[in-house]
JSON list of C-alpha atoms in Angstrom, two decimals:
[
{"chain": "A", "resi": 1, "resn": "MET", "atom": "CA", "xyz": [-128.09, -39.84, 143.93]},
{"chain": "A", "resi": 2, "resn": "TRP", "atom": "CA", "xyz": [-128.70, -42.21, 146.95]},
{"chain": "A", "resi": 3, "resn": "GLN", "atom": "CA", "xyz": [-131.99, -43.66, 146.96]},
{"chain": "A", "resi": 4, "resn": "ALA", "atom": "CA", "xyz": [-133.00, -45.59, 150.34]},
{"chain": "A", "resi": 5, "resn": "SER", "atom": "CA", "xyz": [-134.32, -48.90, 149.22]},
{"chain": "A", "resi": 6, "resn": "SER", "atom": "CA", "xyz": [-138.30, -50.02, 150.74]},
{"chain": "A", "resi": 7, "resn": "GLU", "atom": "CA", "xyz": [-136.77, -52.25, 153.18]},
{"chain": "A", "resi": 8, "resn": "GLU", "atom": "CA", "xyz": [-134.67, -49.31, 154.60]},
{"chain": "A", "resi": 9, "resn": "THR", "atom": "CA", "xyz": [-136.88, -46.74, 154.56]},
{"chain": "A", "resi": 10, "resn": "ALA", "atom": "CA", "xyz": [-138.96, -49.19, 156.45]},
{"chain": "A", "resi": 11, "resn": "SER", "atom": "CA", "xyz": [-137.00, -50.00, 158.96]},
{"chain": "A", "resi": 12, "resn": "LEU", "atom": "CA", "xyz": [-137.16, -46.39, 159.95]},
{"chain": "A", "resi": 13, "resn": "LEU", "atom": "CA", "xyz": [-141.06, -47.07, 160.26]},
{"chain": "A", "resi": 14, "resn": "PRO", "atom": "CA", "xyz": [-142.60, -48.06, 163.85]},
{"chain": "A", "resi": 15, "resn": "LYS", "atom": "CA", "xyz": [-142.82, -51.95, 164.23]},
{"chain": "A", "resi": 16, "resn": "SER", "atom": "CA", "xyz": [-146.55, -51.61, 165.92]},
{"chain": "A", "resi": 17, "resn": "PRO", "atom": "CA", "xyz": [-148.98, -53.06, 163.92]},
{"chain": "A", "resi": 18, "resn": "GLU", "atom": "CA", "xyz": [-150.62, -50.17, 162.46]},
{"chain": "A", "resi": 19, "resn": "SER", "atom": "CA", "xyz": [-147.06, -50.08, 160.62]},
{"chain": "A", "resi": 20, "resn": "LYS", "atom": "CA", "xyz": [-148.11, -52.00, 157.87]},
{"chain": "A", "resi": 21, "resn": "VAL", "atom": "CA", "xyz": [-149.87, -49.27, 155.92]},
{"chain": "A", "resi": 22, "resn": "PRO", "atom": "CA", "xyz": [-147.22, -46.80, 156.20]},
{"chain": "A", "resi": 23, "resn": "THR", "atom": "CA", "xyz": [-144.95, -49.76, 154.88]},
{"chain": "A", "resi": 24, "resn": "LEU", "atom": "CA", "xyz": [-147.59, -49.85, 152.11]},
{"chain": "A", "resi": 25, "resn": "HIS", "atom": "CA", "xyz": [-147.25, -46.34, 151.39]},
{"chain": "A", "resi": 26, "resn": "VAL", "atom": "CA", "xyz": [-143.47, -46.33, 150.89]},
{"chain": "A", "resi": 27, "resn": "THR", "atom": "CA", "xyz": [-143.65, -49.61, 149.35]},
{"chain": "A", "resi": 28, "resn": "ALA", "atom": "CA", "xyz": [-146.24, -48.16, 146.16]},
{"chain": "A", "resi": 29, "resn": "LEU", "atom": "CA", "xyz": [-143.91, -45.03, 146.21]},
{"chain": "A", "resi": 30, "resn": "ASP", "atom": "CA", "xyz": [-140.83, -47.01, 145.31]},
{"chain": "A", "resi": 31, "resn": "ALA", "atom": "CA", "xyz": [-142.85, -49.18, 142.74]},
{"chain": "A", "resi": 32, "resn": "LEU", "atom": "CA", "xyz": [-143.60, -45.50, 140.96]},
{"chain": "A", "resi": 33, "resn": "VAL", "atom": "CA", "xyz": [-140.14, -43.87, 141.02]},
{"chain": "A", "resi": 34, "resn": "SER", "atom": "CA", "xyz": [-139.02, -47.26, 139.84]},
{"chain": "A", "resi": 35, "resn": "VAL", "atom": "CA", "xyz": [-141.03, -46.48, 137.22]},
{"chain": "A", "resi": 36, "resn": "ASN", "atom": "CA", "xyz": [-141.08, -43.42, 136.55]},
{"chain": "A", "resi": 37, "resn": "SER", "atom": "CA", "xyz": [-137.03, -43.51, 136.62]},
{"chain": "A", "resi": 38, "resn": "ILE", "atom": "CA", "xyz": [-137.28, -46.39, 133.27]},
{"chain": "A", "resi": 39, "resn": "PHE", "atom": "CA", "xyz": [-139.71, -43.96, 131.98]},
{"chain": "A", "resi": 40, "resn": "THR", "atom": "CA", "xyz": [-137.15, -40.82, 132.68]},
{"chain": "A", "resi": 41, "resn": "GLY", "atom": "CA", "xyz": [-134.28, -42.61, 130.97]},
{"chain": "A", "resi": 42, "resn": "VAL", "atom": "CA", "xyz": [-137.11, -43.59, 127.59]},
{"chain": "A", "resi": 43, "resn": "VAL", "atom": "CA", "xyz": [-137.99, -39.96, 127.26]},
{"chain": "A", "resi": 44, "resn": "PHE", "atom": "CA", "xyz": [-134.03, -38.56, 127.41]},
{"chain": "A", "resi": 45, "resn": "ILE", "atom": "CA", "xyz": [-133.37, -41.29, 125.13]},
{"chain": "A", "resi": 46, "resn": "GLY", "atom": "CA", "xyz": [-136.20, -40.17, 123.11]},
{"chain": "A", "resi": 47, "resn": "LEU", "atom": "CA", "xyz": [-134.94, -36.83, 122.92]},
{"chain": "A", "resi": 48, "resn": "ALA", "atom": "CA", "xyz": [-131.63, -37.41, 122.11]},
{"chain": "A", "resi": 49, "resn": "PHE", "atom": "CA", "xyz": [-132.85, -39.31, 118.59]},
{"chain": "A", "resi": 50, "resn": "SER", "atom": "CA", "xyz": [-135.49, -37.14, 118.03]},
{"chain": "A", "resi": 51, "resn": "SER", "atom": "CA", "xyz": [-132.84, -34.00, 117.04]},
{"chain": "A", "resi": 52, "resn": "ASN", "atom": "CA", "xyz": [-132.83, -35.84, 113.49]},
{"chain": "A", "resi": 53, "resn": "SER", "atom": "CA", "xyz": [-136.43, -36.93, 113.16]},
{"chain": "A", "resi": 54, "resn": "THR", "atom": "CA", "xyz": [-137.39, -35.29, 109.53]},
{"chain": "A", "resi": 55, "resn": "THR", "atom": "CA", "xyz": [-134.35, -37.15, 107.94]},
{"chain": "A", "resi": 56, "resn": "ILE", "atom": "CA", "xyz": [-135.24, -40.98, 108.75]},
{"chain": "A", "resi": 57, "resn": "SER", "atom": "CA", "xyz": [-138.89, -40.67, 107.28]},
{"chain": "A", "resi": 58, "resn": "LEU", "atom": "CA", "xyz": [-140.72, -43.65, 105.24]},
{"chain": "A", "resi": 59, "resn": "VAL", "atom": "CA", "xyz": [-142.87, -41.77, 103.61]},
{"chain": "A", "resi": 60, "resn": "SER", "atom": "CA", "xyz": [-142.63, -39.85, 100.34]},
{"chain": "A", "resi": 61, "resn": "THR", "atom": "CA", "xyz": [-140.66, -36.63, 100.94]},
{"chain": "A", "resi": 62, "resn": "GLY", "atom": "CA", "xyz": [-143.20, -34.82, 98.52]},
{"chain": "A", "resi": 63, "resn": "ASP", "atom": "CA", "xyz": [-144.38, -31.21, 99.32]},
{"chain": "A", "resi": 64, "resn": "ASP", "atom": "CA", "xyz": [-147.66, -32.54, 97.89]},
{"chain": "A", "resi": 65, "resn": "ASP", "atom": "CA", "xyz": [-148.15, -35.57, 98.93]},
{"chain": "A", "resi": 66, "resn": "PRO", "atom": "CA", "xyz": [-151.28, -35.80, 101.62]},
{"chain": "A", "resi": 67, "resn": "CYS", "atom": "CA", "xyz": [-149.67, -38.44, 104.03]},
{"chain": "A", "resi": 68, "resn": "ASN", "atom": "CA", "xyz": [-146.58, -36.02, 104.98]},
{"chain": "A", "resi": 69, "resn": "PRO", "atom": "CA", "xyz": [-147.10, -34.83, 108.03]},
{"chain": "A", "resi": 70, "resn": "SER", "atom": "CA", "xyz": [-147.38, -30.89, 109.21]},
{"chain": "A", "resi": 71, "resn": "SER", "atom": "CA", "xyz": [-144.43, -29.20, 109.40]},
{"chain": "A", "resi": 72, "resn": "ASP", "atom": "CA", "xyz": [-144.89, -28.98, 112.82]},
{"chain": "A", "resi": 73, "resn": "THR", "atom": "CA", "xyz": [-144.88, -32.84, 113.70]},
{"chain": "A", "resi": 74, "resn": "ALA", "atom": "CA", "xyz": [-141.76, -32.85, 114.76]},
{"chain": "A", "resi": 75, "resn": "LEU", "atom": "CA", "xyz": [-142.13, -29.36, 117.08]},
{"chain": "A", "resi": 76, "resn": "ARG", "atom": "CA", "xyz": [-144.92, -31.72, 118.66]},
{"chain": "A", "resi": 77, "resn": "VAL", "atom": "CA", "xyz": [-142.38, -34.88, 119.33]},
{"chain": "A", "resi": 78, "resn": "VAL", "atom": "CA", "xyz": [-139.88, -32.69, 121.39]},
{"chain": "A", "resi": 79, "resn": "VAL", "atom": "CA", "xyz": [-142.47, -30.67, 123.30]},
{"chain": "A", "resi": 80, "resn": "PHE", "atom": "CA", "xyz": [-144.15, -33.57, 124.48]},
{"chain": "A", "resi": 81, "resn": "GLU", "atom": "CA", "xyz": [-141.08, -35.53, 125.72]},
{"chain": "A", "resi": 82, "resn": "VAL", "atom": "CA", "xyz": [-139.91, -32.38, 127.28]},
{"chain": "A", "resi": 83, "resn": "LEU", "atom": "CA", "xyz": [-143.43, -32.69, 129.13]},
{"chain": "A", "resi": 84, "resn": "ALA", "atom": "CA", "xyz": [-143.30, -36.18, 130.00]},
{"chain": "A", "resi": 85, "resn": "PHE", "atom": "CA", "xyz": [-139.83, -35.71, 131.44]},
{"chain": "A", "resi": 86, "resn": "ALA", "atom": "CA", "xyz": [-140.68, -32.75, 133.21]},
{"chain": "A", "resi": 87, "resn": "SER", "atom": "CA", "xyz": [-143.72, -34.92, 134.69]},
{"chain": "A", "resi": 88, "resn": "PHE", "atom": "CA", "xyz": [-141.99, -37.69, 135.40]},
{"chain": "A", "resi": 89, "resn": "LEU", "atom": "CA", "xyz": [-139.29, -36.12, 137.20]},
{"chain": "A", "resi": 90, "resn": "LEU", "atom": "CA", "xyz": [-141.50, -34.18, 139.72]},
{"chain": "A", "resi": 91, "resn": "SER", "atom": "CA", "xyz": [-144.05, -37.52, 140.23]},
{"chain": "A", "resi": 92, "resn": "SER", "atom": "CA", "xyz": [-140.52, -39.08, 141.59]},
{"chain": "A", "resi": 93, "resn": "LEU", "atom": "CA", "xyz": [-139.37, -35.76, 143.63]},
{"chain": "A", "resi": 94, "resn": "ILE", "atom": "CA", "xyz": [-142.39, -35.53, 145.38]},
{"chain": "A", "resi": 95, "resn": "ALA", "atom": "CA", "xyz": [-142.42, -39.44, 146.00]},
{"chain": "A", "resi": 96, "resn": "GLN", "atom": "CA", "xyz": [-139.00, -38.87, 147.35]},
{"chain": "A", "resi": 97, "resn": "GLY", "atom": "CA", "xyz": [-139.81, -36.41, 149.74]},
{"chain": "A", "resi": 98, "resn": "LEU", "atom": "CA", "xyz": [-143.45, -38.23, 150.70]},
{"chain": "A", "resi": 99, "resn": "LYS", "atom": "CA", "xyz": [-140.84, -40.82, 151.63]},
{"chain": "A", "resi": 100, "resn": "LEU", "atom": "CA", "xyz": [-138.60, -38.47, 153.19]},
{"chain": "A", "resi": 101, "resn": "GLN", "atom": "CA", "xyz": [-141.91, -37.25, 155.48]},
{"chain": "A", "resi": 102, "resn": "MET", "atom": "CA", "xyz": [-142.82, -41.06, 156.30]},
{"chain": "A", "resi": 103, "resn": "ALA", "atom": "CA", "xyz": [-139.45, -41.21, 157.58]},
{"chain": "A", "resi": 104, "resn": "LEU", "atom": "CA", "xyz": [-140.43, -38.25, 159.73]},
{"chain": "A", "resi": 105, "resn": "VAL", "atom": "CA", "xyz": [-144.13, -39.29, 160.79]},
{"chain": "A", "resi": 106, "resn": "ALA", "atom": "CA", "xyz": [-142.20, -42.66, 162.37]},
{"chain": "A", "resi": 107, "resn": "ALA", "atom": "CA", "xyz": [-139.92, -40.19, 163.97]},
{"chain": "A", "resi": 108, "resn": "LYS", "atom": "CA", "xyz": [-142.60, -38.51, 165.35]},
{"chain": "A", "resi": 109, "resn": "LYS", "atom": "CA", "xyz": [-144.62, -41.03, 166.76]},
{"chain": "A", "resi": 110, "resn": "ASP", "atom": "CA", "xyz": [-141.41, -42.50, 168.67]},
{"chain": "A", "resi": 111, "resn": "VAL", "atom": "CA", "xyz": [-140.53, -39.06, 169.95]},
{"chain": "A", "resi": 112, "resn": "LEU", "atom": "CA", "xyz": [-143.76, -37.95, 171.89]},
{"chain": "A", "resi": 113, "resn": "LYS", "atom": "CA", "xyz": [-142.47, -34.21, 171.23]},
{"chain": "A", "resi": 114, "resn": "ALA", "atom": "CA", "xyz": [-140.85, -34.31, 168.06]},
{"chain": "A", "resi": 115, "resn": "LEU", "atom": "CA", "xyz": [-139.66, -30.81, 166.31]},
{"chain": "A", "resi": 116, "resn": "VAL", "atom": "CA", "xyz": [-141.53, -31.44, 163.45]},
{"chain": "A", "resi": 117, "resn": "PRO", "atom": "CA", "xyz": [-145.35, -31.08, 162.95]},
{"chain": "A", "resi": 118, "resn": "ILE", "atom": "CA", "xyz": [-146.32, -32.71, 160.33]},
{"chain": "A", "resi": 119, "resn": "ASN", "atom": "CA", "xyz": [-149.58, -32.76, 158.78]},
{"chain": "A", "resi": 120, "resn": "GLU", "atom": "CA", "xyz": [-150.85, -36.03, 157.19]},
{"chain": "A", "resi": 121, "resn": "LYS", "atom": "CA", "xyz": [-153.19, -34.94, 154.82]},
{"chain": "A", "resi": 122, "resn": "VAL", "atom": "CA", "xyz": [-150.77, -33.22, 152.86]},
{"chain": "A", "resi": 123, "resn": "ILE", "atom": "CA", "xyz": [-149.20, -37.02, 152.52]},
{"chain": "A", "resi": 124, "resn": "ARG", "atom": "CA", "xyz": [-151.84, -37.79, 151.28]},
{"chain": "A", "resi": 125, "resn": "PHE", "atom": "CA", "xyz": [-152.37, -34.68, 148.83]},
{"chain": "A", "resi": 126, "resn": "GLY", "atom": "CA", "xyz": [-148.55, -35.76, 147.75]},
{"chain": "A", "resi": 127, "resn": "MET", "atom": "CA", "xyz": [-149.10, -38.94, 146.78]},
{"chain": "A", "resi": 128, "resn": "VAL", "atom": "CA", "xyz": [-152.70, -37.85, 144.55]},
{"chain": "A", "resi": 129, "resn": "ALA", "atom": "CA", "xyz": [-150.17, -35.37, 143.21]},
{"chain": "A", "resi": 130, "resn": "THR", "atom": "CA", "xyz": [-147.22, -37.82, 142.41]},
{"chain": "A", "resi": 131, "resn": "ALA", "atom": "CA", "xyz": [-150.00, -40.23, 140.54]},
{"chain": "A", "resi": 132, "resn": "ILE", "atom": "CA", "xyz": [-151.53, -37.58, 138.44]},
{"chain": "A", "resi": 133, "resn": "PHE", "atom": "CA", "xyz": [-148.00, -36.54, 136.94]},
{"chain": "A", "resi": 134, "resn": "THR", "atom": "CA", "xyz": [-147.35, -40.29, 136.39]},
{"chain": "A", "resi": 135, "resn": "VAL", "atom": "CA", "xyz": [-150.04, -40.26, 134.28]},
{"chain": "A", "resi": 136, "resn": "ALA", "atom": "CA", "xyz": [-149.33, -36.86, 132.84]},
{"chain": "A", "resi": 137, "resn": "GLY", "atom": "CA", "xyz": [-146.02, -37.67, 131.82]},
{"chain": "A", "resi": 138, "resn": "THR", "atom": "CA", "xyz": [-147.72, -41.37, 130.21]},
{"chain": "A", "resi": 139, "resn": "ILE", "atom": "CA", "xyz": [-149.81, -39.65, 128.20]},
{"chain": "A", "resi": 140, "resn": "PHE", "atom": "CA", "xyz": [-147.41, -36.97, 127.16]},
{"chain": "A", "resi": 141, "resn": "LEU", "atom": "CA", "xyz": [-145.11, -40.03, 126.46]},
{"chain": "A", "resi": 142, "resn": "THR", "atom": "CA", "xyz": [-147.61, -41.59, 124.00]},
{"chain": "A", "resi": 143, "resn": "LEU", "atom": "CA", "xyz": [-148.99, -38.37, 122.65]},
{"chain": "A", "resi": 144, "resn": "SER", "atom": "CA", "xyz": [-145.12, -37.57, 121.50]},
{"chain": "A", "resi": 145, "resn": "ILE", "atom": "CA", "xyz": [-144.65, -41.66, 120.69]},
{"chain": "A", "resi": 146, "resn": "ILE", "atom": "CA", "xyz": [-147.91, -40.96, 118.23]},
{"chain": "A", "resi": 147, "resn": "PHE", "atom": "CA", "xyz": [-146.49, -38.27, 116.72]},
{"chain": "A", "resi": 148, "resn": "LEU", "atom": "CA", "xyz": [-143.15, -39.87, 116.38]},
{"chain": "A", "resi": 149, "resn": "VAL", "atom": "CA", "xyz": [-144.83, -42.81, 114.68]},
{"chain": "A", "resi": 150, "resn": "GLU", "atom": "CA", "xyz": [-146.45, -40.38, 112.14]},
{"chain": "A", "resi": 151, "resn": "LEU", "atom": "CA", "xyz": [-143.19, -39.25, 111.40]},
{"chain": "A", "resi": 152, "resn": "ARG", "atom": "CA", "xyz": [-142.07, -42.37, 110.24]},
{"chain": "A", "resi": 153, "resn": "LEU", "atom": "CA", "xyz": [-144.77, -43.75, 108.60]},
{"chain": "A", "resi": 154, "resn": "GLY", "atom": "CA", "xyz": [-146.92, -40.78, 107.38]},
{"chain": "A", "resi": 155, "resn": "ALA", "atom": "CA", "xyz": [-150.25, -39.32, 109.29]},
{"chain": "A", "resi": 156, "resn": "LEU", "atom": "CA", "xyz": [-152.77, -40.82, 110.73]},
{"chain": "A", "resi": 157, "resn": "SER", "atom": "CA", "xyz": [-155.45, -38.85, 108.53]},
{"chain": "A", "resi": 158, "resn": "CYS", "atom": "CA", "xyz": [-153.70, -40.85, 104.56]},
{"chain": "A", "resi": 159, "resn": "THR", "atom": "CA", "xyz": [-155.96, -42.57, 103.73]},
{"chain": "A", "resi": 160, "resn": "THR", "atom": "CA", "xyz": [-153.61, -44.38, 101.45]},
{"chain": "A", "resi": 161, "resn": "SER", "atom": "CA", "xyz": [-151.49, -45.66, 103.82]},
{"chain": "A", "resi": 162, "resn": "SER", "atom": "CA", "xyz": [-153.01, -47.82, 107.54]},
{"chain": "A", "resi": 163, "resn": "TRP", "atom": "CA", "xyz": [-149.40, -48.83, 108.69]},
{"chain": "A", "resi": 164, "resn": "SER", "atom": "CA", "xyz": [-149.24, -45.77, 111.47]},
{"chain": "A", "resi": 165, "resn": "LYS", "atom": "CA", "xyz": [-152.66, -46.50, 112.21]},
{"chain": "A", "resi": 166, "resn": "TYR", "atom": "CA", "xyz": [-151.82, -49.95, 113.48]},
{"chain": "A", "resi": 167, "resn": "ALA", "atom": "CA", "xyz": [-149.04, -48.34, 115.38]},
{"chain": "A", "resi": 168, "resn": "ALA", "atom": "CA", "xyz": [-150.68, -45.62, 116.56]},
{"chain": "A", "resi": 169, "resn": "ILE", "atom": "CA", "xyz": [-154.31, -47.13, 117.51]},
{"chain": "A", "resi": 170, "resn": "PRO", "atom": "CA", "xyz": [-153.03, -50.04, 119.71]},
{"chain": "A", "resi": 171, "resn": "LEU", "atom": "CA", "xyz": [-150.32, -48.04, 121.11]},
{"chain": "A", "resi": 172, "resn": "ALA", "atom": "CA", "xyz": [-152.65, -45.96, 122.31]},
{"chain": "A", "resi": 173, "resn": "THR", "atom": "CA", "xyz": [-155.27, -48.18, 123.65]},
{"chain": "A", "resi": 174, "resn": "SER", "atom": "CA", "xyz": [-152.95, -50.30, 125.54]},
{"chain": "A", "resi": 175, "resn": "MET", "atom": "CA", "xyz": [-151.58, -46.85, 127.45]},
{"chain": "A", "resi": 176, "resn": "SER", "atom": "CA", "xyz": [-155.56, -46.12, 128.19]},
{"chain": "A", "resi": 177, "resn": "ILE", "atom": "CA", "xyz": [-155.74, -49.15, 129.93]},
{"chain": "A", "resi": 178, "resn": "GLY", "atom": "CA", "xyz": [-152.34, -49.34, 131.33]},
{"chain": "A", "resi": 179, "resn": "VAL", "atom": "CA", "xyz": [-153.57, -45.50, 133.10]},
{"chain": "A", "resi": 180, "resn": "LEU", "atom": "CA", "xyz": [-156.42, -46.46, 134.24]},
{"chain": "A", "resi": 181, "resn": "VAL", "atom": "CA", "xyz": [-155.18, -49.87, 135.73]},
{"chain": "A", "resi": 182, "resn": "PHE", "atom": "CA", "xyz": [-152.09, -47.82, 137.14]},
{"chain": "A", "resi": 183, "resn": "MET", "atom": "CA", "xyz": [-154.97, -44.74, 138.51]},
{"chain": "A", "resi": 184, "resn": "PHE", "atom": "CA", "xyz": [-157.12, -47.21, 140.42]},
{"chain": "A", "resi": 185, "resn": "SER", "atom": "CA", "xyz": [-154.35, -49.35, 141.79]},
{"chain": "A", "resi": 186, "resn": "ALA", "atom": "CA", "xyz": [-152.76, -46.12, 143.46]},
{"chain": "A", "resi": 187, "resn": "ILE", "atom": "CA", "xyz": [-156.57, -44.71, 144.51]},
{"chain": "A", "resi": 188, "resn": "TYR", "atom": "CA", "xyz": [-157.02, -48.02, 146.52]},
{"chain": "A", "resi": 189, "resn": "ALA", "atom": "CA", "xyz": [-153.10, -48.36, 147.64]},
{"chain": "A", "resi": 190, "resn": "PHE", "atom": "CA", "xyz": [-152.86, -44.47, 149.17]},
{"chain": "A", "resi": 191, "resn": "PHE", "atom": "CA", "xyz": [-156.33, -44.71, 150.35]},
{"chain": "A", "resi": 192, "resn": "VAL", "atom": "CA", "xyz": [-156.24, -48.30, 152.26]}
]
């Protein structure tokens, strides 16, 4: 699929002094699409490898072992990976549509009586929706990885094995910090 670079998209925007804000928005959307593409690839690879997730466990296979995760854990891995995939894909599609809208806004400013009426509030709403779906995808991906850790290393509620906690707690903490930093950066970039 062809995707215009930020330089190509920015060249469509007017060259006036106030053109820095749309260029900033296009650059932010390009970065968001790039990150979403990486995450979408990761989720897709995770879905491919999670099909045999119950056969590669480091936990004992006894039915009465309290460290065995519940039978729903493998299903949760797949469900949250699919939700993450859908969120990242939706976010990327909205961002691509917004880039198109910004190019039309630039054309509208160049041609005084453009045929396409564009509401700039819709563009701002779309930017917020893009950020929200990216955050949702990140949360779903984190939950999927935590459930995968439970499948491989044992249930988080297990008192005898702390390996799953050693993997899940830093992951959840770092992803939470990353999501907060992203949200504040996105709010700043979108509403500058």
